[in-house]
mmCIF file of C-alpha atoms and ligand atoms in Angstrom:
data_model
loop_
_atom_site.group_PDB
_atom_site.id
_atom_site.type_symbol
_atom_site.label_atom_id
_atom_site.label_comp_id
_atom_site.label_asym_id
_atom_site.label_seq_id
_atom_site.Cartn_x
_atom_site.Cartn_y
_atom_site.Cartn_z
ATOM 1 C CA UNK X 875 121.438 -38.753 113.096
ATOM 2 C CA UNK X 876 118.672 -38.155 115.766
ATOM 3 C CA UNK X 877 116.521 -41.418 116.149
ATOM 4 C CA UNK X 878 112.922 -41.924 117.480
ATOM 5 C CA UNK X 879 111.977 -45.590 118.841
ATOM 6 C CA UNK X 880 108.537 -47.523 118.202
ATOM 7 C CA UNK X 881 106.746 -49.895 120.295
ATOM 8 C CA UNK X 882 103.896 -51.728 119.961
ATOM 9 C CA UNK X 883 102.469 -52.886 122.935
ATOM 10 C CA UNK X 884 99.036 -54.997 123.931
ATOM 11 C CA UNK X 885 96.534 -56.343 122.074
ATOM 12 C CA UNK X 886 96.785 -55.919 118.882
ATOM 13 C CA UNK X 887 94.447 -54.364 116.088
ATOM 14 C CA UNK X 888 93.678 -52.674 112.242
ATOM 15 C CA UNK X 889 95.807 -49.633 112.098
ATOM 16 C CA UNK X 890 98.724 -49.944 114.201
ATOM 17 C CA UNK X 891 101.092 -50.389 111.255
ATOM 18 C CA UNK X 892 99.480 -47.366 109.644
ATOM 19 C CA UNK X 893 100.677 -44.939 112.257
ATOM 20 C CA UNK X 894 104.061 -46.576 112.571
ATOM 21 C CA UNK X 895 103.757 -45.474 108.796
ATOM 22 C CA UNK X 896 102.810 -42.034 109.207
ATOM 23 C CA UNK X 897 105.369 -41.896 112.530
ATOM 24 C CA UNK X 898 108.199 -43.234 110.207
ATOM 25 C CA UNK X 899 107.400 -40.947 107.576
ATOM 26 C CA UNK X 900 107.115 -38.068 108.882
ATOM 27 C CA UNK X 901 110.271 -38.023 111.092
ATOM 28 C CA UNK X 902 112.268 -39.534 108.281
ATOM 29 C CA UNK X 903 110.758 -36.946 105.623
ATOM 30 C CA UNK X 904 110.052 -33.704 107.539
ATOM 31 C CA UNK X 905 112.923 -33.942 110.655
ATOM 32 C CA UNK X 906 115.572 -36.207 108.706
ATOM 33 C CA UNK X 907 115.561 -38.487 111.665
ATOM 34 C CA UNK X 908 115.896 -42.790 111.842
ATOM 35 C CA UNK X 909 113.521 -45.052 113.457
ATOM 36 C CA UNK X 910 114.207 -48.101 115.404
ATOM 37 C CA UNK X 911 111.049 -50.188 115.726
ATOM 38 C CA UNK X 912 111.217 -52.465 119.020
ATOM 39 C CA UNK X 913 110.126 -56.023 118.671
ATOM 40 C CA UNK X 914 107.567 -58.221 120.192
ATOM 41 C CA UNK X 915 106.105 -54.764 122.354
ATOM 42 C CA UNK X 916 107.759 -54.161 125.867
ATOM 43 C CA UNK X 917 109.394 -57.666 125.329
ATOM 44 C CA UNK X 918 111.801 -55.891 123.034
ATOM 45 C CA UNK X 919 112.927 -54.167 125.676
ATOM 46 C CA UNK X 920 113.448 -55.865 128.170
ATOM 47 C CA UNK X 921 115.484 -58.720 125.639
ATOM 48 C CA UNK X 922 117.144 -55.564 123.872
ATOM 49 C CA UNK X 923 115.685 -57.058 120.586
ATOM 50 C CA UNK X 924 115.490 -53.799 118.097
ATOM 51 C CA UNK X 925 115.771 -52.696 114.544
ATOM 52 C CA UNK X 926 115.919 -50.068 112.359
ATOM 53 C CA UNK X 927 112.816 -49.089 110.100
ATOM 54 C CA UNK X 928 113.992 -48.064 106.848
ATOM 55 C CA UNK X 929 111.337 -46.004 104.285
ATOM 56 C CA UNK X 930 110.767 -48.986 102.214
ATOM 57 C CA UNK X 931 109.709 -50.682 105.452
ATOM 58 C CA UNK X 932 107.402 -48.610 106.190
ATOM 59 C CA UNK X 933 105.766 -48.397 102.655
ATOM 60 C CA UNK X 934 102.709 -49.796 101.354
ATOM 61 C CA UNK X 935 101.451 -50.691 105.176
ATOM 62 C CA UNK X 936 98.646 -48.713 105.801
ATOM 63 C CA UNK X 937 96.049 -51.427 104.482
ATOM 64 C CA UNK X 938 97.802 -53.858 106.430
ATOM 65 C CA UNK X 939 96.346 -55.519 109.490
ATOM 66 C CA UNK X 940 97.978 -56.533 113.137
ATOM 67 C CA UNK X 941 101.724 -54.675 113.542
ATOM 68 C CA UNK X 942 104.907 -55.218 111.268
ATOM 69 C CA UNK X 943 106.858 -55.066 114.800
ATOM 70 C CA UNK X 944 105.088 -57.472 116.647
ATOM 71 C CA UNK X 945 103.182 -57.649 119.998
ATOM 72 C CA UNK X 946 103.101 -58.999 123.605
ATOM 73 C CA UNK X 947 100.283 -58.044 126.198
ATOM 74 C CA UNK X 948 102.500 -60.100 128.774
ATOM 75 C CA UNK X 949 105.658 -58.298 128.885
ATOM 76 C CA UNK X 950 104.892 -55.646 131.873
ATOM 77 C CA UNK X 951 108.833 -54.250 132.372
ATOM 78 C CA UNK X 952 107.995 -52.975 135.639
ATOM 79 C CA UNK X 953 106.192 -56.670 136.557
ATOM 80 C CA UNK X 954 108.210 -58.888 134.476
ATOM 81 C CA UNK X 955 107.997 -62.861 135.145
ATOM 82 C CA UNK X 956 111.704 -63.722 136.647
ATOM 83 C CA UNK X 957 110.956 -67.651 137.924
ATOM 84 C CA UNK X 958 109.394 -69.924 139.172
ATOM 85 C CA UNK X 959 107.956 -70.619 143.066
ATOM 86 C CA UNK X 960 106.639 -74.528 142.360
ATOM 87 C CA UNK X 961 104.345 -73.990 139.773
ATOM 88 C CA UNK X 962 103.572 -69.847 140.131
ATOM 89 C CA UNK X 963 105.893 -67.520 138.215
ATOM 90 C CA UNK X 964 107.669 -65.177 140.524
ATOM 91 C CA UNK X 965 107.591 -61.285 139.771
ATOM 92 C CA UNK X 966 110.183 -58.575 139.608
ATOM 93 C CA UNK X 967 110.553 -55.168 138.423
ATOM 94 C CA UNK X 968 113.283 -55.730 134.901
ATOM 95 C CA UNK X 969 112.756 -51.789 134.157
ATOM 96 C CA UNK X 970 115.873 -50.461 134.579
ATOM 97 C CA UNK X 971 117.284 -53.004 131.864
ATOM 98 C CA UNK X 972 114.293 -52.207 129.548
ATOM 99 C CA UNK X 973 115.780 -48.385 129.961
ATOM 100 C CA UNK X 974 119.442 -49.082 129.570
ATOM 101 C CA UNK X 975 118.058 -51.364 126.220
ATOM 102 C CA UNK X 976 116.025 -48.077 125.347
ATOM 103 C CA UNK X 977 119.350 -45.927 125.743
ATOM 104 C CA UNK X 978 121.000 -48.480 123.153
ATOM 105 C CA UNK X 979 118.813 -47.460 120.517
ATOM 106 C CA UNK X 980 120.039 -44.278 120.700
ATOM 107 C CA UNK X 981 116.620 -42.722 120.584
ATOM 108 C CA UNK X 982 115.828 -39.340 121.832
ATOM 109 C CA UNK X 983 111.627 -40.420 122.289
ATOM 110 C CA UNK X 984 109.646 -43.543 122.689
ATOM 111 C CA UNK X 985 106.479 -43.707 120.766
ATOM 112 C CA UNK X 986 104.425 -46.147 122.742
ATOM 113 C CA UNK X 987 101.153 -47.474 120.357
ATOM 114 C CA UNK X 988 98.859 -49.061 123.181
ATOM 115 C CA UNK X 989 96.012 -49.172 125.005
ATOM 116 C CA UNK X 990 95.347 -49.054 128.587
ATOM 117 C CA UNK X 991 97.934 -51.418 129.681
ATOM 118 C CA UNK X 992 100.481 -49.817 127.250
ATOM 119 C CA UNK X 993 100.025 -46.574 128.605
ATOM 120 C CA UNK X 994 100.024 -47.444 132.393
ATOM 121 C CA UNK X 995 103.653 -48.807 131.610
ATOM 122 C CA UNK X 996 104.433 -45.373 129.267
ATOM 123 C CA UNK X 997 103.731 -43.357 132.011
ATOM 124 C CA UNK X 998 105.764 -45.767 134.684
ATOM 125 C CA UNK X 999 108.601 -45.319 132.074
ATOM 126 C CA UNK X 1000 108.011 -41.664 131.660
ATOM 127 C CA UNK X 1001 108.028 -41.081 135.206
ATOM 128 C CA UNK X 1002 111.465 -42.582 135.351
ATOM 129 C CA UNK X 1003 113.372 -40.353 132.586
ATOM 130 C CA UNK X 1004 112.178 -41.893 129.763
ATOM 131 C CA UNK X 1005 110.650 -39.344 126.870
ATOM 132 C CA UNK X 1006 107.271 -41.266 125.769
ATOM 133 C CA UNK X 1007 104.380 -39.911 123.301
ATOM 134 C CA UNK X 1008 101.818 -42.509 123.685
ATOM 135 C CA UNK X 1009 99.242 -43.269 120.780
ATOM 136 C CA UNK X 1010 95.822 -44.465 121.895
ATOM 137 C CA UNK X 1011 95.260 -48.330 120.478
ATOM 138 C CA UNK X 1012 92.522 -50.321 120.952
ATOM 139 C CA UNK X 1013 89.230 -52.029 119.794
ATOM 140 C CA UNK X 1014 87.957 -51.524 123.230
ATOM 141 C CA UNK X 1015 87.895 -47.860 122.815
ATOM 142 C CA UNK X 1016 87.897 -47.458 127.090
ATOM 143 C CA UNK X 1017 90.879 -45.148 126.501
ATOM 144 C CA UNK X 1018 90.014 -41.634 128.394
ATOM 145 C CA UNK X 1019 90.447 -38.320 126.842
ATOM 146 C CA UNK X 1020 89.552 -39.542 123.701
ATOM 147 C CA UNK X 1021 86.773 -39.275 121.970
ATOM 148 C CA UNK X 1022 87.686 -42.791 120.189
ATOM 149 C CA UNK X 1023 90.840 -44.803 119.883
ATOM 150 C CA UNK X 1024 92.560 -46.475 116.756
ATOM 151 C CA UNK X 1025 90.964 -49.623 115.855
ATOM 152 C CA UNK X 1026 87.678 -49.536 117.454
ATOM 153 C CA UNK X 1027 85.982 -48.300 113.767
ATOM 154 C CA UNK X 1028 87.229 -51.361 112.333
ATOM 155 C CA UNK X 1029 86.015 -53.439 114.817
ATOM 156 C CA UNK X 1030 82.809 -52.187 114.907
ATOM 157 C CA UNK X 1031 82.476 -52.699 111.013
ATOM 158 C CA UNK X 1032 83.709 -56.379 111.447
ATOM 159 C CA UNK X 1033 81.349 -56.894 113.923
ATOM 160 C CA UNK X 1034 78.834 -55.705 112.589
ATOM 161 C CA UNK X 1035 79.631 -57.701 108.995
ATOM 162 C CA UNK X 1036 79.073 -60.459 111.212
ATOM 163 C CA UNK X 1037 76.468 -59.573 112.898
ATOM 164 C CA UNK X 1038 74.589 -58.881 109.070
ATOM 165 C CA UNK X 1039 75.584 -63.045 108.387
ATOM 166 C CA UNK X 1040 73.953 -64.110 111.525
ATOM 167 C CA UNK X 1041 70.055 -62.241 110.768
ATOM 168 C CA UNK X 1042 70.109 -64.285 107.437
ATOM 169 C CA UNK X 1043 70.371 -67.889 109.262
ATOM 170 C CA UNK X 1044 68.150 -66.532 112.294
ATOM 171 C CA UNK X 1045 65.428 -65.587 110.057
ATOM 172 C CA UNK X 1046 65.661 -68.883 108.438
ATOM 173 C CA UNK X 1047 65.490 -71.252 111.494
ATOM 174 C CA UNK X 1048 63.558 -68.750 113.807
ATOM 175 C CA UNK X 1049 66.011 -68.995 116.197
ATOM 176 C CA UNK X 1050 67.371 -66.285 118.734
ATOM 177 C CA UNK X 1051 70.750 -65.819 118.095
ATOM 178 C CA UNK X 1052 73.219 -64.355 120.260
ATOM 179 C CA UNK X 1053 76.678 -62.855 119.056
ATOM 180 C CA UNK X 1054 79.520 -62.162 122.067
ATOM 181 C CA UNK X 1055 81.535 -59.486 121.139
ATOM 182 C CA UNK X 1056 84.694 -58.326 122.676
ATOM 183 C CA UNK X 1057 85.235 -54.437 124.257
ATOM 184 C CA UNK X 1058 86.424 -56.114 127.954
ATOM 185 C CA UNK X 1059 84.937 -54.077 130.568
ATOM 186 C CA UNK X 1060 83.094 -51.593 128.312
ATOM 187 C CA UNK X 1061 80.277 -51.997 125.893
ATOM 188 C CA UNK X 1062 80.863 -49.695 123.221
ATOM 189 C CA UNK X 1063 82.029 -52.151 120.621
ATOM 190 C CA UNK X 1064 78.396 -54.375 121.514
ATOM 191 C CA UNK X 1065 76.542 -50.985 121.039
ATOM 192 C CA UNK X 1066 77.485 -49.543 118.253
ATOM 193 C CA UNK X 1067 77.815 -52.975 116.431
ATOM 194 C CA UNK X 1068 74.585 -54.343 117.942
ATOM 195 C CA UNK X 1069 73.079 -50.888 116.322
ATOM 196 C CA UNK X 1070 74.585 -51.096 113.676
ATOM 197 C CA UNK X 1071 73.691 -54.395 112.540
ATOM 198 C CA UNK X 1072 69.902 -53.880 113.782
ATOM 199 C CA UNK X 1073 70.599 -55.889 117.431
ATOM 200 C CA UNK X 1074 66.849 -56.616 119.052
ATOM 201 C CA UNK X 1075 68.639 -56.925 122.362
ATOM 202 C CA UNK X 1076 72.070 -55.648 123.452
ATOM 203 C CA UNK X 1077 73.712 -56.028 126.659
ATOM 204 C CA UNK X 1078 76.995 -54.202 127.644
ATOM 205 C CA UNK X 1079 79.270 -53.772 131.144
ATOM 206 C CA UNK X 1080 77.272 -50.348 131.953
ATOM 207 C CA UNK X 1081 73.792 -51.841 132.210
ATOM 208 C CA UNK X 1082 73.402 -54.847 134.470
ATOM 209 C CA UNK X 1083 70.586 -56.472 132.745
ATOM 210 C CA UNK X 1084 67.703 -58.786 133.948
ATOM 211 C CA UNK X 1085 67.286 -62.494 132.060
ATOM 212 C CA UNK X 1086 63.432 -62.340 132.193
ATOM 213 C CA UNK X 1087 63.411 -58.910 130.722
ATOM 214 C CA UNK X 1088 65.138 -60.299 127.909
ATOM 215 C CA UNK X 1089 62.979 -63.417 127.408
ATOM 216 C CA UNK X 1090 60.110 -61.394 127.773
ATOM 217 C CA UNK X 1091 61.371 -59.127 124.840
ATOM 218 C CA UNK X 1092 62.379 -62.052 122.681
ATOM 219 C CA UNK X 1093 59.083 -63.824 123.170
ATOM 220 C CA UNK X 1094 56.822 -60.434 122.397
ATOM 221 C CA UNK X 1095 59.012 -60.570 119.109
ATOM 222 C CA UNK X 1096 58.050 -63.747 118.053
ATOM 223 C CA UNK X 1097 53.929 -63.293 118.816
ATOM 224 C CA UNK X 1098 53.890 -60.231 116.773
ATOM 225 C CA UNK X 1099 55.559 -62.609 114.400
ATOM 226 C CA UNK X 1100 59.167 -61.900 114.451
ATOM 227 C CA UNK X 1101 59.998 -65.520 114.689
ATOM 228 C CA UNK X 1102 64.063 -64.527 115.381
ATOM 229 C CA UNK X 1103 65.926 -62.423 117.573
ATOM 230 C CA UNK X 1104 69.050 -61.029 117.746
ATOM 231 C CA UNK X 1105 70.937 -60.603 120.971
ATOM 232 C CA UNK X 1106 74.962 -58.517 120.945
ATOM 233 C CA UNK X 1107 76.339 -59.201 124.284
ATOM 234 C CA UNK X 1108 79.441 -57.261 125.158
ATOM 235 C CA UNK X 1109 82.109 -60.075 126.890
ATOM 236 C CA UNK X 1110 81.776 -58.175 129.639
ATOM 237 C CA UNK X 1111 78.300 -57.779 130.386
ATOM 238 C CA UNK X 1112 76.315 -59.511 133.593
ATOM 239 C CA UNK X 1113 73.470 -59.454 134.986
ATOM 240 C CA UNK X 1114 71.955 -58.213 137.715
ATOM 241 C CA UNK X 1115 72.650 -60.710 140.199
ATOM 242 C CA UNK X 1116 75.466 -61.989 138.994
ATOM 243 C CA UNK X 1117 79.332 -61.692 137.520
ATOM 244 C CA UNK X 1118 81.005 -60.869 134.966
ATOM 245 C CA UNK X 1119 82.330 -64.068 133.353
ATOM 246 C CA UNK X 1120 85.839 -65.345 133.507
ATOM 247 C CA UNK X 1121 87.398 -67.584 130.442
ATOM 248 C CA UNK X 1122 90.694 -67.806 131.813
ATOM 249 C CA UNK X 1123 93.765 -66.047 133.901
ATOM 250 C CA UNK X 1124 97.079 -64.988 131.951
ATOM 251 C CA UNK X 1125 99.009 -64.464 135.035
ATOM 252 C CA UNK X 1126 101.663 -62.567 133.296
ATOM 253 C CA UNK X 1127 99.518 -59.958 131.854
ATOM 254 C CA UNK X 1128 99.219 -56.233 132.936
ATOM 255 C CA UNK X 1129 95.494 -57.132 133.231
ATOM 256 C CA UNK X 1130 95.203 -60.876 133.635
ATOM 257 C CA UNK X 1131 91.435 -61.497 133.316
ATOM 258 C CA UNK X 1132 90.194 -62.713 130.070
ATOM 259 C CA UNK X 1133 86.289 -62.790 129.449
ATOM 260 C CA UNK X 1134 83.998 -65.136 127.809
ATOM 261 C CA UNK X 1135 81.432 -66.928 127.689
ATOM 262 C CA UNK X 1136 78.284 -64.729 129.268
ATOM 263 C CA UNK X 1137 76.303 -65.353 126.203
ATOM 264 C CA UNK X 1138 76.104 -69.415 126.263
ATOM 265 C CA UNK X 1139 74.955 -68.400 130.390
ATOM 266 C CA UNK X 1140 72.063 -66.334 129.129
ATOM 267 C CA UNK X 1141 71.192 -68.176 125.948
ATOM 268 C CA UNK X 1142 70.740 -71.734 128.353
ATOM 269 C CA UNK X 1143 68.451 -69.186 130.347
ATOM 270 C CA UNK X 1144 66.692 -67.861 127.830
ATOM 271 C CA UNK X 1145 65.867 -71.229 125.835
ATOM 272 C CA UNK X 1146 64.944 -72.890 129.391
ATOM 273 C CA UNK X 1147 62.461 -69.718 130.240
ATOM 274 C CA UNK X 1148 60.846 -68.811 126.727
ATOM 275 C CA UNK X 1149 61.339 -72.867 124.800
ATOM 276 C CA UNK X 1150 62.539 -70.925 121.444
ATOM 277 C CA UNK X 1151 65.287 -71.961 119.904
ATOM 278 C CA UNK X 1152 69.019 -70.194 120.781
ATOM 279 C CA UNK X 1153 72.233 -70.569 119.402
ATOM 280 C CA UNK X 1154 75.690 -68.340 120.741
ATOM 281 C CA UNK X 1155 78.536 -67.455 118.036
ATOM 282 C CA UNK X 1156 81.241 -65.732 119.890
ATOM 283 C CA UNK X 1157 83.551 -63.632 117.531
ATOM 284 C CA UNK X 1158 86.992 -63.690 118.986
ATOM 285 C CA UNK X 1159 90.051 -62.258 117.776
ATOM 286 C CA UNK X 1160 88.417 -62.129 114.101
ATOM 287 C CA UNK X 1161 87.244 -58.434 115.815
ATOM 288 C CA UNK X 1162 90.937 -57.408 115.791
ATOM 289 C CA UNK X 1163 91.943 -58.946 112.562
ATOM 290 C CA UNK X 1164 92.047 -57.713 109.022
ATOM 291 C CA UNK X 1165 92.840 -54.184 107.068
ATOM 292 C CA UNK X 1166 91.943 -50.792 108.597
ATOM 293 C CA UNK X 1167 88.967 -49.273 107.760
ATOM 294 C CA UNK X 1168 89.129 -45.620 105.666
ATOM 295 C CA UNK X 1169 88.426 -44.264 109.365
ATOM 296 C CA UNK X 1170 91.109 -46.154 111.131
ATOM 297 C CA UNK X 1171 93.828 -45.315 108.397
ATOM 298 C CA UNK X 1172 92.615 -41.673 108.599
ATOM 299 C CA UNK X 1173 93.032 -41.187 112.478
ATOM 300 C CA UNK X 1174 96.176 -43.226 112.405
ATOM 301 C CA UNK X 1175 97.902 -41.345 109.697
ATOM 302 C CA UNK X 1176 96.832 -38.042 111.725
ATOM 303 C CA UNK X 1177 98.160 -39.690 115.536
ATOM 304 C CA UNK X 1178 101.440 -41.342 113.803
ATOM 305 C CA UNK X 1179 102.266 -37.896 112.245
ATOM 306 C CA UNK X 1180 101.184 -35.822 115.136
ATOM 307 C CA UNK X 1181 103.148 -37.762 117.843
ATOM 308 C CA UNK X 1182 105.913 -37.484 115.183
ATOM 309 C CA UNK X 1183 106.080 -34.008 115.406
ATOM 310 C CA UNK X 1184 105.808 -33.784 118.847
ATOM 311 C CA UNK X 1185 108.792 -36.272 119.594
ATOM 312 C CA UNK X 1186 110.954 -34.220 117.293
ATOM 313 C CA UNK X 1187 110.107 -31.120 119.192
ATOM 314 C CA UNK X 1188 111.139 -33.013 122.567
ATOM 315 C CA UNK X 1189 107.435 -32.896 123.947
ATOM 316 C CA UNK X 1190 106.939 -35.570 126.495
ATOM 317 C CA UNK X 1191 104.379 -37.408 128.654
ATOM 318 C CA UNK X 1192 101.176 -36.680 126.706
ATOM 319 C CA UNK X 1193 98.984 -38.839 124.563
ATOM 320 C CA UNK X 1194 97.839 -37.890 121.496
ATOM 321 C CA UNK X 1195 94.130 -37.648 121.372
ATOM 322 C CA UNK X 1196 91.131 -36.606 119.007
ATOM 323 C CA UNK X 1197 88.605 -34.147 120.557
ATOM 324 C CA UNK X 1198 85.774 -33.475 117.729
ATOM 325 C CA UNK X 1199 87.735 -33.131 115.120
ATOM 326 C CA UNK X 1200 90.964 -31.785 116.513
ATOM 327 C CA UNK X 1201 93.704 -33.743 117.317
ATOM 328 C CA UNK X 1202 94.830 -32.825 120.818
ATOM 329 C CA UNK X 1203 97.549 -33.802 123.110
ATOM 330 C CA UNK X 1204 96.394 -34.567 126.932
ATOM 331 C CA UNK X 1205 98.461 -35.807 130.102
ATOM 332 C CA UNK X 1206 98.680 -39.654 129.866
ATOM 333 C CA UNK X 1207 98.579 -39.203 133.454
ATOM 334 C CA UNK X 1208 94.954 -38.307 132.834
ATOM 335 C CA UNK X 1209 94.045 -40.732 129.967
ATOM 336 C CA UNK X 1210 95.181 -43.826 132.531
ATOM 337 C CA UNK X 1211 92.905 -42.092 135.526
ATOM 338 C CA UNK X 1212 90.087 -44.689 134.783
ATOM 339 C CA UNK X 1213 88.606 -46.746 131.906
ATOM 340 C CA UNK X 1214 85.951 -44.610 129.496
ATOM 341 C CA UNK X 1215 82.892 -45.921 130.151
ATOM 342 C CA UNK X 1216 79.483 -45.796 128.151
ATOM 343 C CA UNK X 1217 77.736 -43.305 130.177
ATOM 344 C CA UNK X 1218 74.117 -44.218 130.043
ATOM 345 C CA UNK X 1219 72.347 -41.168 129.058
ATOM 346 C CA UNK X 1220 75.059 -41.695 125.610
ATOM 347 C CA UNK X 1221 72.301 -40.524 123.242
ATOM 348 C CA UNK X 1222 73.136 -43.628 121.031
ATOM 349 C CA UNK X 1223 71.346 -45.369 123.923
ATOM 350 C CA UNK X 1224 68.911 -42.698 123.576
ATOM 351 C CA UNK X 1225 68.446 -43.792 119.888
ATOM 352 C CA UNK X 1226 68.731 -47.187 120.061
ATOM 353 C CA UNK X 1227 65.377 -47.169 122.352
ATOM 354 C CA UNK X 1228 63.452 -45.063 120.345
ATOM 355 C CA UNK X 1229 64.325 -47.626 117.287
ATOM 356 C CA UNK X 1230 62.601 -50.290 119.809
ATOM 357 C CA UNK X 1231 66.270 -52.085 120.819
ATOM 358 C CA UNK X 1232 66.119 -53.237 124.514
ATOM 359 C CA UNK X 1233 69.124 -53.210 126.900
ATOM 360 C CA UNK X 1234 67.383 -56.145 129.084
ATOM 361 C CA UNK X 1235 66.592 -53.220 131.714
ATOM 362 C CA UNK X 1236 63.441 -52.156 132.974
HETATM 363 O O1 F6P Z 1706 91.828 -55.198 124.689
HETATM 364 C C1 F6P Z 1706 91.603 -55.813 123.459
HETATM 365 C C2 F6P Z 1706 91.025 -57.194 123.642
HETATM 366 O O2 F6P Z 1706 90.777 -57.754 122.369
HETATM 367 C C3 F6P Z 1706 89.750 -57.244 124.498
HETATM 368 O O3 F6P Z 1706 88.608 -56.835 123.801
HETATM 369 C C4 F6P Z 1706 89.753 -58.687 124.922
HETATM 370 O O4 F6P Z 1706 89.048 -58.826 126.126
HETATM 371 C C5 F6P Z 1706 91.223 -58.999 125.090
HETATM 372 O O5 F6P Z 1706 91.933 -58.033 124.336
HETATM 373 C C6 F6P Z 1706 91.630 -60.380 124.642
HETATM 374 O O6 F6P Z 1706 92.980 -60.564 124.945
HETATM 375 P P1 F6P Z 1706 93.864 -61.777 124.381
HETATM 376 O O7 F6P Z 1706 94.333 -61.398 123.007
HETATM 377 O O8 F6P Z 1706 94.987 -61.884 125.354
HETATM 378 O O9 F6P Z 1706 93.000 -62.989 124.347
#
């Protein structure tokens, strides 16, 4: 029986078990074909740790948060850790056993669910024999040739739940709150969240912002008698004159800067500069937990079944994508050419100033 193979690769997020649903279901329903879910992401293939997905598996996951196969965001076949040096881990490229593992399953296509780092490794993969459909993943949504990825609606609605908790406690202590946000080195989870959920200030990648612009916005606030902000800082915003901040290096990882931690820098400034009160809650990995929103399931039902269709036909190299409200299929080539950026004439920008919201720019 003709098999297709799933991987799960990179961060995780809500809806990634929904498309291996609507993958699974469709090529077991329409094409009569097995699945083989690899484990643990790219890990599974380099270790040759695989299994197959029965029907039952797959049922009753849509709601269902994280991935039923399991993830890794450190297992880069083509820059795989192979020892030590002292203390350093030593590189080497492991993809031609991740292949020959691939070959086991006896798959005829790879569906690879991932984001940016998935994909760059999809397309490595691709470009040595191996027949990948890739499936754009991520809360981030900096995926290009997509007008949004899997994920990202959740995350926004999490956020922005969160976001709703924190105006109830600001009002109350007349404080100016500020609420860190993931989205790495794009703000679009910050902006639409931060709209969303009514953000005074919000500060993302795209627009370098100034401190005193900020204190002066927070302190206007509070003499018209506003006595609480709230500030949605992208983890990878920065002002100005400075950097981006760096929580930590995972050497091992296809992209091994981790952010965090801008908003306690500009919440010290801005309590030292206007005397009001500030207090940071960073969200974390609670953005990429939970069950899919209606959105999410929707779009992942209509990629899973999609990149089903097209692995049965033997298409190969291309993404699956939604343009409008078509579902497309584009190069990955092209979706990996550069991150998707907020471009700053976005006309959410555009509305977010005319509701009085400030981006800390002049
Ligand atoms: O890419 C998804 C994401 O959640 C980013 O928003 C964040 O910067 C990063 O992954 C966190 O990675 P980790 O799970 O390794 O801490």
């Amino acid at each position: 029986m003709a098999r297709l193979a799933i991987v799960t690769s990179g961060g995780d997020c809500p809806g990634i078990n929904a498309v291996i649903r609507a993958v699974a279901k469709t090529a077991i329903n329409d094409y009569h074909m097995e699945i083989v879910g690899i484990l643990d992401g790219f890990l599974g293939l380099i270790e040759n740790r695989w299994r197959k997905l029965t029907y039952n598996d797959v049922s009753g996951i849509i709601t269902q948060g994280g991935t039923i196969l399991g993830t890794s965001n450190k297992a880069d076949p083509f820059r795989y850790p192979i020892g030590k040096k002292g203390e350093e881990s030593e590189f080497g490229d492991v993809s031609d056993t991740a292949i020959a593992n691939f070959e086991k399953t006896g798959a005829s296509a790879l569906i690879a669910i991932g984001g940016d780092g998935t994909l760059h490794i999809a397309q490595k993969l691709y470009e040595k024999g191996v027949p990948v459909i890739g499936v754009p993943k991520t809360i981030d949504n900096d995926v290009l040739c997509t007008d949004v990825t899997f994920g990202f609606d959740s995350a926004v609605a999490t956020a922005t739940e969160a976001i709703d908790k924190i105006h109830t406690t600001a009002q109350s202590h007349h404080r100016v709150m500020f609420v860190e946000v993931m989205g790495r080195y794009v703000g679009w989870l910050a902006l639409f969240a931060g709209v969303a959920g009514g953000g005074d200030v919000i500060l993302i990648p795209e627009m370098p912002f100034d401190t005193d612009i900020i204190a002066k916005r927070v302190v206007e606030r509070s003499r018209k008698g506003k006595r609480f902000s709230i500030v949605v800082v992208a983890e990878g915003a920065r002002a100005a004159s400075g950097d981006i901040v760096v929580r930590r290096i995972v050497r091992e990882s296809t992209d091994p800067v981790r952010l965090g931690g801008i908003a306690d820098h500009i919440a010290y400034e801005i309590e030292k500069r206007t005397k009001l009160e500030t207090r940071v809650t960073v969200l974390g990995h609670l953005q990429r937990g939970g069950s899919p929103t209606a959105f999410d399931r929707v779009l992942a039902t209509r990629f899973g079944s999609c990149a089903a269709q097209l692995a049965a036909q033997g298409e190969k190299g291309i993404m699956v994508a939604l343009k409008g409200q078509e579902i497309v299929t584009v190069p990955i080539a092209d979706a990996i050419a550069g991150l998707k950026r907020v471009p700053k004439d976005h006309d959410l920008i555009k509305s977010a100033l005319c509701v009085g919201t400030s981006f800390g720019v002049p």
